[in-house]
Amino acid sequence: MSAVRTLAMAANGFTARTAFQAFSFSHPLHTFSFHPTSTSLTFISSLKQHSPGICHLAQAIKGDVDDLVKGVGDKSSIEEVKYILEMAKRASLRRGVLHTDFVTPPVLKESMIVLEKLADVKAVAQGGYPQAERCRISVGHPEALTSDPDVVAALSITGNFVFQPCSHGDFLGAILGTGIAREKLGDIILQGEKGAQILVVPELADYLISSLEKVGNVSVSCTKIPLLALEYEPPRLQPLFWTKSFKTIEASLRVDALASAGFKISRSKLVNLISSGDVRVNWTTVTKNGTTLKTGDVVSVSGKGRLKIGEINSTRKGKFAVELIQYL
């Protein structure tokens, strides 16, 4: 196994749900990520035998965090917000700085609101450019977090996309296909026939450069670029994300019905994707086929991209005419 791939596996945490476990023993502070893992629980438990006060401190922090998250508006984000708050309080107590992976917009919004209520905690959110949707949050004591940390890297993916244009889902699928976990990847900025620019955690930049060879059927090259080179202000009349809108008539507003129509895949296949945890609504994984959607909801399917639910109207026959806005 190459040194680059070994480093990438360590940084990538092997799976999406254990994103920080690779560092748990070499750097104990990293067990306090916003992803619940058995590693962090084991680490705290092992300290109890030698330093009971640390366990009491952890319990006190947990109690404070439980009170703070009662005001979180997006209930689906509560668990992730709790872990970020716990990480922030521990970082502040140690007068250090810790960083999350890339978080979704709802988690970012709710976390920043609650973090403002904590004394002796400073938080900085960075996604690489001002309009970024997915950001990393750096938290720590104000005396330690004196400048914006270097926690986001930018890469340019180029190839001949003139005759074979690729969508946001194509780029996302190709990148995840290298083994990188989704939370290690930030926004993907499409550039039409030129390719795309992406944001990623710095420790995986070299791995992605050496591993990403194709997007769809197009051979690509991947290079580092400075954040200032990001073209997040697109040319006039060109949106940041290309979209197309169309309407579908459905008997219900269930996620399996609308997503099946939006992504042009069979309903049975969509159900299987839901069962495997590959379907998210508003960045939260759904587990029930009958989850009802409404205008404004964003549905994403791993490797397929995402779509937004637009206007919904009832038909004379009691069905629903739904506008689907697909991100290309």
Short mmCIF file of C-alpha atoms in Angstrom, two decimals, residues 68-246:
data_model
loop_
_atom_site.label_atom_id
_atom_site.label_comp_id
_atom_site.label_asym_id
_atom_site.label_seq_id
_atom_site.Cartn_x
_atom_site.Cartn_y
_atom_site.Cartn_z
CA LEU A 68 -27.99 24.55 25.25
CA VAL A 69 -29.35 22.35 22.46
CA LYS A 70 -32.93 22.62 23.74
CA GLY A 71 -33.27 25.73 21.59
CA VAL A 72 -32.05 24.10 18.37
CA GLY A 73 -34.71 24.65 15.73
CA ASP A 74 -33.69 21.87 13.33
CA LYS A 75 -34.27 18.80 15.47
CA SER A 76 -32.54 16.52 12.97
CA SER A 77 -29.28 18.38 13.66
CA ILE A 78 -29.31 18.08 17.45
CA GLU A 79 -26.91 15.16 17.83
CA GLU A 80 -24.25 16.68 15.59
CA VAL A 81 -24.64 20.09 17.25
CA LYS A 82 -24.20 18.46 20.67
CA TYR A 83 -20.90 16.89 19.66
CA ILE A 84 -19.63 20.16 18.24
CA LEU A 85 -20.51 21.94 21.48
CA GLU A 86 -18.80 19.28 23.58
CA MET A 87 -15.73 19.59 21.38
CA ALA A 88 -15.79 23.39 21.71
CA LYS A 89 -15.99 23.33 25.50
CA ARG A 90 -13.15 20.82 25.79
CA ALA A 91 -10.99 22.80 23.37
CA SER A 92 -11.60 25.96 25.37
CA LEU A 93 -10.78 24.30 28.69
CA ARG A 94 -7.49 23.07 27.24
CA ARG A 95 -6.89 26.46 25.59
CA GLY A 96 -6.50 24.68 22.27
CA VAL A 97 -8.23 24.56 18.88
CA LEU A 98 -10.15 21.70 17.24
CA HIS A 99 -11.78 21.41 13.84
CA THR A 100 -14.83 19.60 12.55
CA ASP A 101 -15.06 17.99 9.14
CA PHE A 102 -17.30 19.69 6.58
CA VAL A 103 -20.80 20.03 8.00
CA THR A 104 -24.12 20.59 6.26
CA PRO A 105 -25.86 24.00 6.19
CA PRO A 106 -28.45 23.12 8.88
CA VAL A 107 -25.76 21.84 11.27
CA LEU A 108 -23.58 24.88 10.54
CA LYS A 109 -26.40 27.33 11.20
CA GLU A 110 -27.59 25.73 14.43
CA SER A 111 -24.06 25.20 15.75
CA MET A 112 -22.95 28.78 15.19
CA ILE A 113 -26.09 30.11 16.91
CA VAL A 114 -25.48 28.01 20.02
CA LEU A 115 -21.69 28.52 20.06
CA GLU A 116 -22.26 32.26 20.40
CA LYS A 117 -23.80 31.57 23.83
CA LEU A 118 -20.65 29.93 25.20
CA ALA A 119 -18.22 32.01 27.23
CA ASP A 120 -14.50 31.65 26.43
CA VAL A 121 -15.26 29.92 23.13
CA LYS A 122 -14.52 31.34 19.69
CA ALA A 123 -15.83 29.70 16.52
CA VAL A 124 -14.80 30.25 12.91
CA ALA A 125 -16.63 28.69 9.95
CA GLN A 126 -14.76 28.25 6.68
CA GLY A 127 -15.81 26.69 3.41
CA GLY A 128 -13.16 28.16 1.13
CA TYR A 129 -15.25 31.01 -0.27
CA PRO A 130 -18.00 33.34 1.04
CA GLN A 131 -20.98 31.52 -0.49
CA ALA A 132 -19.89 28.04 0.57
CA GLU A 133 -22.68 25.71 1.69
CA ARG A 134 -20.54 23.08 3.38
CA CYS A 135 -18.09 24.47 5.93
CA ARG A 136 -15.65 23.35 8.61
CA ILE A 137 -15.99 24.85 12.07
CA SER A 138 -12.88 25.63 14.12
CA VAL A 139 -13.53 26.02 17.84
CA GLY A 140 -11.28 26.93 20.73
CA HIS A 141 -10.30 29.44 23.37
CA PRO A 142 -10.12 33.03 22.03
CA GLU A 143 -6.46 33.26 23.06
CA ALA A 144 -5.65 30.17 20.99
CA LEU A 145 -7.88 30.85 17.99
CA THR A 146 -6.37 34.18 16.99
CA SER A 147 -6.51 33.74 13.21
CA ASP A 148 -8.41 31.71 10.63
CA PRO A 149 -6.87 28.20 10.59
CA ASP A 150 -5.70 26.68 7.33
CA VAL A 151 -8.27 23.88 7.24
CA VAL A 152 -9.60 23.99 3.66
CA ALA A 153 -7.75 23.15 0.45
CA ALA A 154 -8.89 23.87 -3.11
CA LEU A 155 -8.37 21.60 -6.11
CA SER A 156 -9.07 22.11 -9.79
CA ILE A 157 -10.37 19.14 -11.80
CA THR A 158 -9.87 19.65 -15.53
CA GLY A 159 -10.61 17.57 -18.61
CA ASN A 160 -12.28 17.71 -22.00
CA PHE A 161 -15.92 18.11 -21.01
CA VAL A 162 -16.98 19.84 -24.22
CA PHE A 163 -18.76 16.82 -25.69
CA GLN A 164 -19.32 14.90 -22.46
CA PRO A 165 -20.58 17.37 -19.84
CA CYS A 166 -20.66 16.02 -16.29
CA SER A 167 -23.06 16.92 -13.50
CA HIS A 168 -22.49 17.70 -9.85
CA GLY A 169 -23.46 14.10 -9.13
CA ASP A 170 -20.87 12.80 -11.61
CA PHE A 171 -18.08 14.70 -9.87
CA LEU A 172 -19.31 13.73 -6.43
CA GLY A 173 -19.59 10.07 -7.37
CA ALA A 174 -16.10 10.02 -8.90
CA ILE A 175 -14.54 11.65 -5.84
CA LEU A 176 -16.30 9.37 -3.36
CA GLY A 177 -15.30 6.45 -5.57
CA THR A 178 -11.66 7.05 -4.60
CA GLY A 179 -12.60 6.11 -1.02
CA ILE A 180 -12.93 9.59 0.43
CA ALA A 181 -15.73 10.00 2.99
CA ARG A 182 -18.38 12.62 2.19
CA GLU A 183 -17.63 14.75 5.25
CA LYS A 184 -14.05 15.23 4.05
CA LEU A 185 -15.34 17.01 0.94
CA GLY A 186 -16.75 20.52 0.79
CA ASP A 187 -18.51 22.24 -2.10
CA ILE A 188 -18.15 21.31 -5.75
CA ILE A 189 -18.18 24.36 -8.04
CA LEU A 190 -19.03 23.42 -11.61
CA GLN A 191 -17.19 25.21 -14.42
CA GLY A 192 -19.02 23.88 -17.45
CA GLU A 193 -16.73 22.46 -20.14
CA LYS A 194 -13.64 23.31 -18.07
CA GLY A 195 -14.49 20.88 -15.26
CA ALA A 196 -14.92 21.82 -11.62
CA GLN A 197 -13.23 23.24 -8.56
CA ILE A 198 -13.62 21.44 -5.24
CA LEU A 199 -12.90 22.03 -1.57
CA VAL A 200 -11.42 19.28 0.56
CA VAL A 201 -9.60 18.76 3.88
CA PRO A 202 -5.89 19.57 3.27
CA GLU A 203 -4.60 16.18 4.42
CA LEU A 204 -6.42 14.43 1.55
CA ALA A 205 -5.43 16.81 -1.26
CA ASP A 206 -2.39 14.83 -2.40
CA TYR A 207 -4.29 11.56 -2.18
CA LEU A 208 -7.07 12.87 -4.40
CA ILE A 209 -4.57 14.28 -6.92
CA SER A 210 -3.00 10.85 -7.30
CA SER A 211 -6.24 8.84 -7.20
CA LEU A 212 -8.82 10.72 -9.27
CA GLU A 213 -8.40 9.69 -12.92
CA LYS A 214 -11.87 9.92 -14.44
CA VAL A 215 -15.16 11.72 -14.01
CA GLY A 216 -17.79 9.84 -15.95
CA ASN A 217 -15.98 8.81 -19.14
CA VAL A 218 -13.71 11.84 -19.17
CA SER A 219 -10.05 11.52 -18.18
CA VAL A 220 -9.12 14.27 -15.75
CA SER A 221 -6.17 15.84 -14.02
CA CYS A 222 -6.37 17.26 -10.52
CA THR A 223 -4.15 20.08 -9.23
CA LYS A 224 -3.93 22.27 -6.15
CA ILE A 225 -4.97 25.88 -6.49
CA PRO A 226 -5.02 28.74 -3.96
CA LEU A 227 -8.36 29.63 -2.44
CA LEU A 228 -8.10 33.04 -4.09
CA ALA A 229 -8.22 31.28 -7.49
CA LEU A 230 -11.70 29.87 -6.83
CA GLU A 231 -14.18 31.12 -9.40
CA TYR A 232 -17.11 31.37 -7.03
CA GLU A 233 -18.33 34.52 -8.75
CA PRO A 234 -19.39 32.94 -12.05
CA PRO A 235 -19.62 34.75 -15.39
CA ARG A 236 -22.68 36.85 -15.97
CA LEU A 237 -25.89 34.84 -16.47
CA GLN A 238 -24.13 31.62 -15.38
CA PRO A 239 -25.38 30.25 -12.06
CA LEU A 240 -23.10 28.70 -9.44
CA PHE A 241 -25.03 25.45 -9.84
CA TRP A 242 -26.63 24.56 -13.19
CA THR A 243 -30.22 23.42 -12.72
CA LYS A 244 -33.14 22.21 -14.76
CA SER A 245 -36.78 22.15 -13.75
CA PHE A 246 -39.55 19.78 -14.78
#
